[in-house]
Amino acid sequence: MRAALDRYLANALRNEWDAGCLVTRVLNEAVDFDVLNEAFGSLKQAVRTVADPQSLCEFVAGEGFVGDSSTYYALDNSRLDHLLTQRRGIPITLGVLYVELGRAAGLSMRGIGFPGHFLVGADDALIDPFTNCVIATDAWRAWLREHDLLAHAGVELTRAAPDDIALRMLNNAKRVLFGRSDNSAVATALDVVDCQLALGGDAVALHLERAELWRRLGSIAGVRAALTDARDATTDPSVRAAMDARIASIPRLPTPTSH
C-alpha cells in the first residue's frame, strides 16, 4: 500500500481516476491493474463518439453501468476493479468513471462532492452517475432548498480535487470496515486511515481512529502510540490534556524480569 501511496503523491498531475485506483489498491492488494487498465482503455476508445452530456449518460448506461441499490454499502463498491467487472457501484465510483470517460470524449468534466451524493459536472450540465441521468437545474436547486443548502450552492458545485475524492472514497470504505470485527477488516481499516493521514485528513480524529483500531487488535503499544500521535498533532491545550489523560489511563505492560 505504501508504494502505491508514494507513487500517487509523487504524481503532480494525478487525477480522479488515479485517486480511485489508489483506493482500489488499498482495499484490494491483489488487484491487477494491467487487466483493469485494459478493460478501461476499451471503454475510453469507444466513448470518443460521444458529443454531449446526455449521450455520455446513454453510453455509460448502454455499457451496463448502474447504481447498486441492492448492496449499496458493500465494501467492494468502493473499488474500481469491482465496478468494471460487475457494472455496479455507488455514486462516487461511478462518478470517477464518468469523469474519465467524459474527458476521453472531449467534454469538460469535474467531480462534485455534493452533500450526501456525489455528482458529476459535464460541460454546463449536472449528471447523477448513480442513475445515469442529466439533472435539470430546477431539480437540484429544489433539492438544495429542501435541505436548506441553497446558500451554499456555488460552493457545493465546485470541482472536488482528486485527493478530496480519495478521502471521501476512503471514508465510505472505513464506515463499512468499522462495522466489522474480524482482524482482516481491522488491518485494512488501519491502511485506510494511514492513507487518509497521508492525504491530509484531520490528523487528530484519524489518530484517534487508529487508537480504536489498535485497541480492537489488542495492542496496548499501538493504542499508546496512536494517542501520542493525536496529542502531538495539535497545539490545542485542552485536546493535548485530554490525550495525556487517556495515555495515562492505559495499563502498562509488565516489565520483563531476568532469570
PDB file of C-alpha atoms in Angstrom:
ATOM      1  CA  MET A   1       0.000   0.000   0.000  1.00  0.00           C
ATOM      2  CA  ARG A   2       2.794   2.403   0.906  1.00  0.00           C
ATOM      3  CA  ALA A   3       4.457   2.143  -2.503  1.00  0.00           C
ATOM      4  CA  ALA A   4       1.156   2.871  -4.271  1.00  0.00           C
ATOM      5  CA  LEU A   5       0.538   5.843  -1.995  1.00  0.00           C
ATOM      6  CA  ASP A   6       4.031   7.229  -2.585  1.00  0.00           C
ATOM      7  CA  ARG A   7       3.585   6.944  -6.366  1.00  0.00           C
ATOM      8  CA  TYR A   8       0.233   8.691  -6.162  1.00  0.00           C
ATOM      9  CA  LEU A   9       1.577  11.575  -4.065  1.00  0.00           C
ATOM     10  CA  ALA A  10       4.621  11.958  -6.323  1.00  0.00           C
ATOM     11  CA  ASN A  11       2.379  12.407  -9.367  1.00  0.00           C
ATOM     12  CA  ALA A  12       1.835  16.160  -9.694  1.00  0.00           C
ATOM     13  CA  LEU A  13      -0.696  15.530 -12.477  1.00  0.00           C
ATOM     14  CA  ARG A  14      -2.795  12.994 -10.551  1.00  0.00           C
ATOM     15  CA  ASN A  15      -6.467  12.985 -11.449  1.00  0.00           C
ATOM     16  CA  GLU A  16      -9.743  11.466 -10.304  1.00  0.00           C
ATOM     17  CA  TRP A  17      -9.007   8.090 -11.879  1.00  0.00           C
ATOM     18  CA  ASP A  18      -5.642   7.972 -10.105  1.00  0.00           C
ATOM     19  CA  ALA A  19      -7.460   8.664  -6.829  1.00  0.00           C
ATOM     20  CA  GLY A  20      -9.864   5.811  -7.488  1.00  0.00           C
ATOM     21  CA  CYS A  21      -7.006   3.466  -8.353  1.00  0.00           C
ATOM     22  CA  LEU A  22      -5.245   4.346  -5.102  1.00  0.00           C
ATOM     23  CA  VAL A  23      -8.337   3.477  -3.076  1.00  0.00           C
ATOM     24  CA  THR A  24      -8.761   0.271  -5.066  1.00  0.00           C
ATOM     25  CA  ARG A  25      -5.187  -0.715  -4.221  1.00  0.00           C
ATOM     26  CA  VAL A  26      -5.708  -0.002  -0.513  1.00  0.00           C
ATOM     27  CA  LEU A  27      -8.800  -2.219  -0.453  1.00  0.00           C
ATOM     28  CA  ASN A  28      -7.504  -4.976  -2.728  1.00  0.00           C
ATOM     29  CA  GLU A  29      -3.802  -5.802  -2.599  1.00  0.00           C
ATOM     30  CA  ALA A  30      -4.249  -8.381  -5.349  1.00  0.00           C
ATOM     31  CA  VAL A  31      -5.752  -6.001  -7.916  1.00  0.00           C
ATOM     32  CA  ASP A  32      -4.305  -6.491 -11.400  1.00  0.00           C
ATOM     33  CA  PHE A  33      -4.019  -3.001 -12.851  1.00  0.00           C
ATOM     34  CA  ASP A  34      -2.964  -4.346 -16.245  1.00  0.00           C
ATOM     35  CA  VAL A  35      -6.331  -6.087 -16.553  1.00  0.00           C
ATOM     36  CA  LEU A  36      -8.172  -3.074 -15.131  1.00  0.00           C
ATOM     37  CA  ASN A  37      -6.481  -0.596 -17.454  1.00  0.00           C
ATOM     38  CA  GLU A  38      -7.051  -2.804 -20.496  1.00  0.00           C
ATOM     39  CA  ALA A  39     -10.782  -3.003 -19.759  1.00  0.00           C
ATOM     40  CA  PHE A  40     -10.988   0.707 -19.113  1.00  0.00           C
ATOM     41  CA  GLY A  41      -8.930   1.530 -22.192  1.00  0.00           C
ATOM     42  CA  SER A  42     -11.500  -0.217 -24.368  1.00  0.00           C
ATOM     43  CA  LEU A  43     -14.245   1.958 -22.880  1.00  0.00           C
ATOM     44  CA  LYS A  44     -12.204   5.117 -23.467  1.00  0.00           C
ATOM     45  CA  GLN A  45     -11.784   4.213 -27.121  1.00  0.00           C
ATOM     46  CA  ALA A  46     -15.481   3.508 -27.590  1.00  0.00           C
ATOM     47  CA  VAL A  47     -16.657   6.690 -25.830  1.00  0.00           C
ATOM     48  CA  ARG A  48     -14.919   9.011 -28.304  1.00  0.00           C
ATOM     49  CA  THR A  49     -18.084   9.194 -30.416  1.00  0.00           C
ATOM     50  CA  VAL A  50     -19.958  10.861 -27.520  1.00  0.00           C
ATOM     51  CA  ALA A  51     -20.686  14.541 -28.155  1.00  0.00           C
ATOM     52  CA  ASP A  52     -22.639  15.840 -25.153  1.00  0.00           C
ATOM     53  CA  PRO A  53     -23.599  15.029 -21.524  1.00  0.00           C
ATOM     54  CA  GLN A  54     -26.844  13.294 -22.469  1.00  0.00           C
ATOM     55  CA  SER A  55     -25.139  10.961 -24.930  1.00  0.00           C
ATOM     56  CA  LEU A  56     -22.446  10.282 -22.313  1.00  0.00           C
ATOM     57  CA  CYS A  57     -25.161   9.076 -19.921  1.00  0.00           C
ATOM     58  CA  GLU A  58     -26.621   6.924 -22.678  1.00  0.00           C
ATOM     59  CA  PHE A  59     -23.197   5.454 -23.446  1.00  0.00           C
ATOM     60  CA  VAL A  60     -22.488   4.559 -19.805  1.00  0.00           C
ATOM     61  CA  ALA A  61     -25.959   3.064 -19.373  1.00  0.00           C
ATOM     62  CA  GLY A  62     -25.559   1.165 -22.637  1.00  0.00           C
ATOM     63  CA  GLU A  63     -22.365  -0.397 -21.289  1.00  0.00           C
ATOM     64  CA  GLY A  64     -24.423  -1.759 -18.381  1.00  0.00           C
ATOM     65  CA  PHE A  65     -23.213   0.562 -15.619  1.00  0.00           C
ATOM     66  CA  VAL A  66     -25.791   1.485 -12.989  1.00  0.00           C
ATOM     67  CA  GLY A  67     -26.064   2.290  -9.301  1.00  0.00           C
ATOM     68  CA  ASP A  68     -26.042  -0.679  -6.930  1.00  0.00           C
ATOM     69  CA  SER A  69     -29.224  -0.279  -4.903  1.00  0.00           C
ATOM     70  CA  SER A  70     -29.331  -3.831  -3.541  1.00  0.00           C
ATOM     71  CA  THR A  71     -25.880  -3.928  -1.898  1.00  0.00           C
ATOM     72  CA  TYR A  72     -25.166  -0.207  -1.725  1.00  0.00           C
ATOM     73  CA  TYR A  73     -22.971  -0.420   1.387  1.00  0.00           C
ATOM     74  CA  ALA A  74     -20.834  -3.348   0.242  1.00  0.00           C
ATOM     75  CA  LEU A  75     -17.117  -2.667   0.635  1.00  0.00           C
ATOM     76  CA  ASP A  76     -16.467  -3.803  -2.935  1.00  0.00           C
ATOM     77  CA  ASN A  77     -18.481  -0.847  -4.228  1.00  0.00           C
ATOM     78  CA  SER A  78     -15.540   1.408  -3.356  1.00  0.00           C
ATOM     79  CA  ARG A  79     -13.266  -0.444  -5.807  1.00  0.00           C
ATOM     80  CA  LEU A  80     -12.837   0.404  -9.484  1.00  0.00           C
ATOM     81  CA  ASP A  81     -11.938  -3.170 -10.431  1.00  0.00           C
ATOM     82  CA  HIS A  82     -15.248  -4.349  -8.978  1.00  0.00           C
ATOM     83  CA  LEU A  83     -17.063  -1.572 -10.822  1.00  0.00           C
ATOM     84  CA  LEU A  84     -15.596  -2.560 -14.181  1.00  0.00           C
ATOM     85  CA  THR A  85     -16.348  -6.263 -13.782  1.00  0.00           C
ATOM     86  CA  GLN A  86     -19.767  -6.079 -12.111  1.00  0.00           C
ATOM     87  CA  ARG A  87     -21.010  -2.837 -13.727  1.00  0.00           C
ATOM     88  CA  ARG A  88     -22.445  -1.808 -10.353  1.00  0.00           C
ATOM     89  CA  GLY A  89     -21.254   0.885  -7.973  1.00  0.00           C
ATOM     90  CA  ILE A  90     -22.031   3.812  -5.719  1.00  0.00           C
ATOM     91  CA  PRO A  91     -22.199   7.452  -6.857  1.00  0.00           C
ATOM     92  CA  ILE A  92     -18.540   8.270  -6.258  1.00  0.00           C
ATOM     93  CA  THR A  93     -17.024   5.239  -8.025  1.00  0.00           C
ATOM     94  CA  LEU A  94     -19.436   5.688 -10.915  1.00  0.00           C
ATOM     95  CA  GLY A  95     -18.605   9.398 -10.833  1.00  0.00           C
ATOM     96  CA  VAL A  96     -14.885   8.723 -11.231  1.00  0.00           C
ATOM     97  CA  LEU A  97     -15.735   6.559 -14.244  1.00  0.00           C
ATOM     98  CA  TYR A  98     -17.893   9.316 -15.735  1.00  0.00           C
ATOM     99  CA  VAL A  99     -15.224  11.982 -15.305  1.00  0.00           C
ATOM    100  CA  GLU A 100     -12.543   9.978 -17.067  1.00  0.00           C
ATOM    101  CA  LEU A 101     -14.816   8.780 -19.874  1.00  0.00           C
ATOM    102  CA  GLY A 102     -16.200  12.269 -20.431  1.00  0.00           C
ATOM    103  CA  ARG A 103     -12.711  13.697 -20.756  1.00  0.00           C
ATOM    104  CA  ALA A 104     -11.813  10.994 -23.260  1.00  0.00           C
ATOM    105  CA  ALA A 105     -14.817  12.191 -25.283  1.00  0.00           C
ATOM    106  CA  GLY A 106     -13.610  15.795 -25.133  1.00  0.00           C
ATOM    107  CA  LEU A 107     -16.119  17.092 -22.584  1.00  0.00           C
ATOM    108  CA  SER A 108     -15.197  19.414 -19.725  1.00  0.00           C
ATOM    109  CA  MET A 109     -15.609  17.187 -16.660  1.00  0.00           C
ATOM    110  CA  ARG A 110     -15.400  17.583 -12.908  1.00  0.00           C
ATOM    111  CA  GLY A 111     -16.385  15.553  -9.883  1.00  0.00           C
ATOM    112  CA  ILE A 112     -18.627  17.364  -7.414  1.00  0.00           C
ATOM    113  CA  GLY A 113     -18.664  16.443  -3.731  1.00  0.00           C
ATOM    114  CA  PHE A 114     -22.361  17.189  -3.306  1.00  0.00           C
ATOM    115  CA  PRO A 115     -23.643  16.636   0.267  1.00  0.00           C
ATOM    116  CA  GLY A 116     -24.624  13.002   0.655  1.00  0.00           C
ATOM    117  CA  HIS A 117     -24.448  12.187  -3.062  1.00  0.00           C
ATOM    118  CA  PHE A 118     -21.518  12.544  -5.442  1.00  0.00           C
ATOM    119  CA  LEU A 119     -22.397  14.266  -8.721  1.00  0.00           C
ATOM    120  CA  VAL A 120     -20.550  14.983 -11.955  1.00  0.00           C
ATOM    121  CA  GLY A 121     -20.288  18.203 -13.914  1.00  0.00           C
ATOM    122  CA  ALA A 122     -20.167  17.720 -17.690  1.00  0.00           C
ATOM    123  CA  ASP A 123     -19.775  20.946 -19.662  1.00  0.00           C
ATOM    124  CA  ASP A 124     -22.637  23.061 -18.279  1.00  0.00           C
ATOM    125  CA  ALA A 125     -24.755  20.093 -17.171  1.00  0.00           C
ATOM    126  CA  LEU A 126     -25.010  18.074 -13.965  1.00  0.00           C
ATOM    127  CA  ILE A 127     -25.079  14.280 -14.066  1.00  0.00           C
ATOM    128  CA  ASP A 128     -26.249  11.852 -11.396  1.00  0.00           C
ATOM    129  CA  PRO A 129     -23.887   8.922 -12.035  1.00  0.00           C
ATOM    130  CA  PHE A 130     -25.998   6.580  -9.916  1.00  0.00           C
ATOM    131  CA  THR A 131     -28.993   6.858 -12.242  1.00  0.00           C
ATOM    132  CA  ASN A 132     -27.198   7.789 -15.493  1.00  0.00           C
ATOM    133  CA  CYS A 133     -29.321  10.923 -15.777  1.00  0.00           C
ATOM    134  CA  VAL A 134     -28.680  14.564 -16.576  1.00  0.00           C
ATOM    135  CA  ILE A 135     -30.144  16.580 -13.697  1.00  0.00           C
ATOM    136  CA  ALA A 136     -32.271  19.581 -14.549  1.00  0.00           C
ATOM    137  CA  THR A 137     -31.174  22.820 -12.877  1.00  0.00           C
ATOM    138  CA  ASP A 138     -34.574  23.199 -11.225  1.00  0.00           C
ATOM    139  CA  ALA A 139     -34.314  19.709  -9.742  1.00  0.00           C
ATOM    140  CA  TRP A 140     -31.024  20.183  -7.933  1.00  0.00           C
ATOM    141  CA  ARG A 141     -31.989  23.662  -6.744  1.00  0.00           C
ATOM    142  CA  ALA A 142     -35.176  22.164  -5.305  1.00  0.00           C
ATOM    143  CA  TRP A 143     -33.063  19.550  -3.512  1.00  0.00           C
ATOM    144  CA  LEU A 144     -30.799  22.272  -2.099  1.00  0.00           C
ATOM    145  CA  ARG A 145     -33.824  24.240  -0.949  1.00  0.00           C
ATOM    146  CA  GLU A 146     -35.371  21.181   0.701  1.00  0.00           C
ATOM    147  CA  HIS A 147     -32.174  20.518   2.664  1.00  0.00           C
ATOM    148  CA  ASP A 148     -31.529  24.182   3.489  1.00  0.00           C
ATOM    149  CA  LEU A 149     -28.345  24.245   1.378  1.00  0.00           C
ATOM    150  CA  LEU A 150     -29.298  26.773  -1.278  1.00  0.00           C
ATOM    151  CA  ALA A 151     -26.950  29.417   0.143  1.00  0.00           C
ATOM    152  CA  HIS A 152     -24.045  27.009  -0.414  1.00  0.00           C
ATOM    153  CA  ALA A 153     -24.964  26.052  -3.985  1.00  0.00           C
ATOM    154  CA  GLY A 154     -21.947  27.705  -5.576  1.00  0.00           C
ATOM    155  CA  VAL A 155     -19.517  26.105  -3.140  1.00  0.00           C
ATOM    156  CA  GLU A 156     -21.122  22.674  -3.305  1.00  0.00           C
ATOM    157  CA  LEU A 157     -20.912  22.573  -7.099  1.00  0.00           C
ATOM    158  CA  THR A 158     -17.204  23.351  -7.342  1.00  0.00           C
ATOM    159  CA  ARG A 159     -14.764  20.701  -8.531  1.00  0.00           C
ATOM    160  CA  ALA A 160     -13.648  18.130  -5.988  1.00  0.00           C
ATOM    161  CA  ALA A 161      -9.869  17.697  -6.127  1.00  0.00           C
ATOM    162  CA  PRO A 162      -8.521  14.164  -6.622  1.00  0.00           C
ATOM    163  CA  ASP A 163      -7.228  13.989  -3.041  1.00  0.00           C
ATOM    164  CA  ASP A 164     -10.664  15.013  -1.741  1.00  0.00           C
ATOM    165  CA  ILE A 165     -12.249  12.277  -3.841  1.00  0.00           C
ATOM    166  CA  ALA A 166      -9.804   9.722  -2.453  1.00  0.00           C
ATOM    167  CA  LEU A 167     -10.565  10.868   1.104  1.00  0.00           C
ATOM    168  CA  ARG A 168     -14.301  10.577   0.502  1.00  0.00           C
ATOM    169  CA  MET A 169     -13.967   7.121  -1.068  1.00  0.00           C
ATOM    170  CA  LEU A 170     -11.846   6.009   1.868  1.00  0.00           C
ATOM    171  CA  ASN A 171     -14.443   7.371   4.288  1.00  0.00           C
ATOM    172  CA  ASN A 172     -17.076   5.222   2.598  1.00  0.00           C
ATOM    173  CA  ALA A 173     -14.873   2.150   2.926  1.00  0.00           C
ATOM    174  CA  LYS A 174     -13.953   2.984   6.503  1.00  0.00           C
ATOM    175  CA  ARG A 175     -17.580   3.110   7.612  1.00  0.00           C
ATOM    176  CA  VAL A 176     -18.042  -0.429   6.328  1.00  0.00           C
ATOM    177  CA  LEU A 177     -14.811  -1.710   7.864  1.00  0.00           C
ATOM    178  CA  PHE A 178     -15.514  -0.171  11.273  1.00  0.00           C
ATOM    179  CA  GLY A 179     -18.754  -2.146  11.337  1.00  0.00           C
ATOM    180  CA  ARG A 180     -16.832  -5.422  11.182  1.00  0.00           C
ATOM    181  CA  SER A 181     -14.860  -7.093  13.960  1.00  0.00           C
ATOM    182  CA  ASP A 182     -12.602  -9.550  12.116  1.00  0.00           C
ATOM    183  CA  ASN A 183      -8.879  -8.829  12.260  1.00  0.00           C
ATOM    184  CA  SER A 184      -8.608  -8.656   8.477  1.00  0.00           C
ATOM    185  CA  ALA A 185     -11.116  -5.796   8.360  1.00  0.00           C
ATOM    186  CA  VAL A 186      -9.341  -4.013  11.214  1.00  0.00           C
ATOM    187  CA  ALA A 187      -5.978  -4.311   9.449  1.00  0.00           C
ATOM    188  CA  THR A 188      -7.474  -2.933   6.232  1.00  0.00           C
ATOM    189  CA  ALA A 189      -9.081  -0.106   8.191  1.00  0.00           C
ATOM    190  CA  LEU A 190      -5.648   0.801   9.561  1.00  0.00           C
ATOM    191  CA  ASP A 191      -4.346   1.030   5.988  1.00  0.00           C
ATOM    192  CA  VAL A 192      -7.321   3.230   5.079  1.00  0.00           C
ATOM    193  CA  VAL A 193      -6.686   5.595   7.990  1.00  0.00           C
ATOM    194  CA  ASP A 194      -2.951   5.741   7.297  1.00  0.00           C
ATOM    195  CA  CYS A 195      -3.734   6.652   3.692  1.00  0.00           C
ATOM    196  CA  GLN A 196      -6.102   9.397   4.832  1.00  0.00           C
ATOM    197  CA  LEU A 197      -3.405  10.809   7.094  1.00  0.00           C
ATOM    198  CA  ALA A 198      -1.001  10.995   4.153  1.00  0.00           C
ATOM    199  CA  LEU A 199      -3.680  12.752   2.086  1.00  0.00           C
ATOM    200  CA  GLY A 200      -4.096  15.496   4.666  1.00  0.00           C
ATOM    201  CA  GLY A 201      -7.155  14.350   6.589  1.00  0.00           C
ATOM    202  CA  ASP A 202      -7.999  15.544  10.115  1.00  0.00           C
ATOM    203  CA  ALA A 203      -4.911  14.251  11.933  1.00  0.00           C
ATOM    204  CA  VAL A 204      -6.289  14.247  15.485  1.00  0.00           C
ATOM    205  CA  ALA A 205      -9.501  12.459  14.527  1.00  0.00           C
ATOM    206  CA  LEU A 206      -7.643   9.952  12.366  1.00  0.00           C
ATOM    207  CA  HIS A 207      -5.082   9.121  15.048  1.00  0.00           C
ATOM    208  CA  LEU A 208      -7.956   8.556  17.482  1.00  0.00           C
ATOM    209  CA  GLU A 209      -9.450   6.130  14.978  1.00  0.00           C
ATOM    210  CA  ARG A 210      -6.094   4.383  14.807  1.00  0.00           C
ATOM    211  CA  ALA A 211      -6.111   4.100  18.592  1.00  0.00           C
ATOM    212  CA  GLU A 212      -9.520   2.409  18.473  1.00  0.00           C
ATOM    213  CA  LEU A 213      -8.358   0.003  15.779  1.00  0.00           C
ATOM    214  CA  TRP A 214      -5.255  -0.932  17.742  1.00  0.00           C
ATOM    215  CA  ARG A 215      -7.487  -1.491  20.779  1.00  0.00           C
ATOM    216  CA  ARG A 216      -9.550  -3.946  18.738  1.00  0.00           C
ATOM    217  CA  LEU A 217      -6.358  -5.764  17.822  1.00  0.00           C
ATOM    218  CA  GLY A 218      -5.372  -5.895  21.490  1.00  0.00           C
ATOM    219  CA  SER A 219      -2.200  -3.833  21.062  1.00  0.00           C
ATOM    220  CA  ILE A 220      -1.561  -1.617  24.082  1.00  0.00           C
ATOM    221  CA  ALA A 221       1.594  -0.258  22.456  1.00  0.00           C
ATOM    222  CA  GLY A 222      -0.358   0.600  19.313  1.00  0.00           C
ATOM    223  CA  VAL A 223      -3.033   2.429  21.302  1.00  0.00           C
ATOM    224  CA  ARG A 224      -0.433   4.412  23.220  1.00  0.00           C
ATOM    225  CA  ALA A 225       1.468   5.370  20.063  1.00  0.00           C
ATOM    226  CA  ALA A 226      -1.715   6.477  18.279  1.00  0.00           C
ATOM    227  CA  LEU A 227      -2.875   8.596  21.219  1.00  0.00           C
ATOM    228  CA  THR A 228       0.578  10.157  21.442  1.00  0.00           C
ATOM    229  CA  ASP A 229       0.400  10.987  17.732  1.00  0.00           C
ATOM    230  CA  ALA A 230      -3.050  12.526  18.268  1.00  0.00           C
ATOM    231  CA  ARG A 231      -1.694  14.703  21.059  1.00  0.00           C
ATOM    232  CA  ASP A 232       1.316  15.776  19.011  1.00  0.00           C
ATOM    233  CA  ALA A 233      -0.901  16.663  16.027  1.00  0.00           C
ATOM    234  CA  THR A 234      -2.499  19.617  17.818  1.00  0.00           C
ATOM    235  CA  THR A 235      -1.483  22.701  19.760  1.00  0.00           C
ATOM    236  CA  ASP A 236      -4.863  22.976  21.493  1.00  0.00           C
ATOM    237  CA  PRO A 237      -4.082  22.740  25.243  1.00  0.00           C
ATOM    238  CA  SER A 238      -7.415  21.137  26.125  1.00  0.00           C
ATOM    239  CA  VAL A 239      -7.072  18.442  23.472  1.00  0.00           C
ATOM    240  CA  ARG A 240      -3.475  17.743  24.460  1.00  0.00           C
ATOM    241  CA  ALA A 241      -4.514  17.452  28.117  1.00  0.00           C
ATOM    242  CA  ALA A 242      -7.313  15.054  27.190  1.00  0.00           C
ATOM    243  CA  MET A 243      -4.889  12.908  25.219  1.00  0.00           C
ATOM    244  CA  ASP A 244      -2.389  12.903  28.103  1.00  0.00           C
ATOM    245  CA  ALA A 245      -5.155  11.744  30.439  1.00  0.00           C
ATOM    246  CA  ARG A 246      -6.090   8.913  28.090  1.00  0.00           C
ATOM    247  CA  ILE A 247      -2.463   7.886  27.688  1.00  0.00           C
ATOM    248  CA  ALA A 248      -2.008   7.855  31.459  1.00  0.00           C
ATOM    249  CA  SER A 249      -5.027   5.570  31.860  1.00  0.00           C
ATOM    250  CA  ILE A 250      -3.586   2.881  29.571  1.00  0.00           C
ATOM    251  CA  PRO A 251      -2.395  -0.177  31.519  1.00  0.00           C
ATOM    252  CA  ARG A 252       1.356  -0.509  31.410  1.00  0.00           C
ATOM    253  CA  LEU A 253       2.961  -3.610  30.023  1.00  0.00           C
ATOM    254  CA  PRO A 254       4.681  -5.738  32.673  1.00  0.00           C
ATOM    255  CA  THR A 255       8.409  -5.169  32.966  1.00  0.00           C
ATOM    256  CA  PRO A 256      10.374  -8.231  31.825  1.00  0.00           C
ATOM    257  CA  THR A 257      12.264  -9.962  34.638  1.00  0.00           C
ATOM    258  CA  SER A 258      15.669 -11.612  34.405  1.00  0.00           C
ATOM    259  CA  HIS A 259      16.076 -15.308  35.199  1.00  0.00           C
TER     260      HIS A 259
END
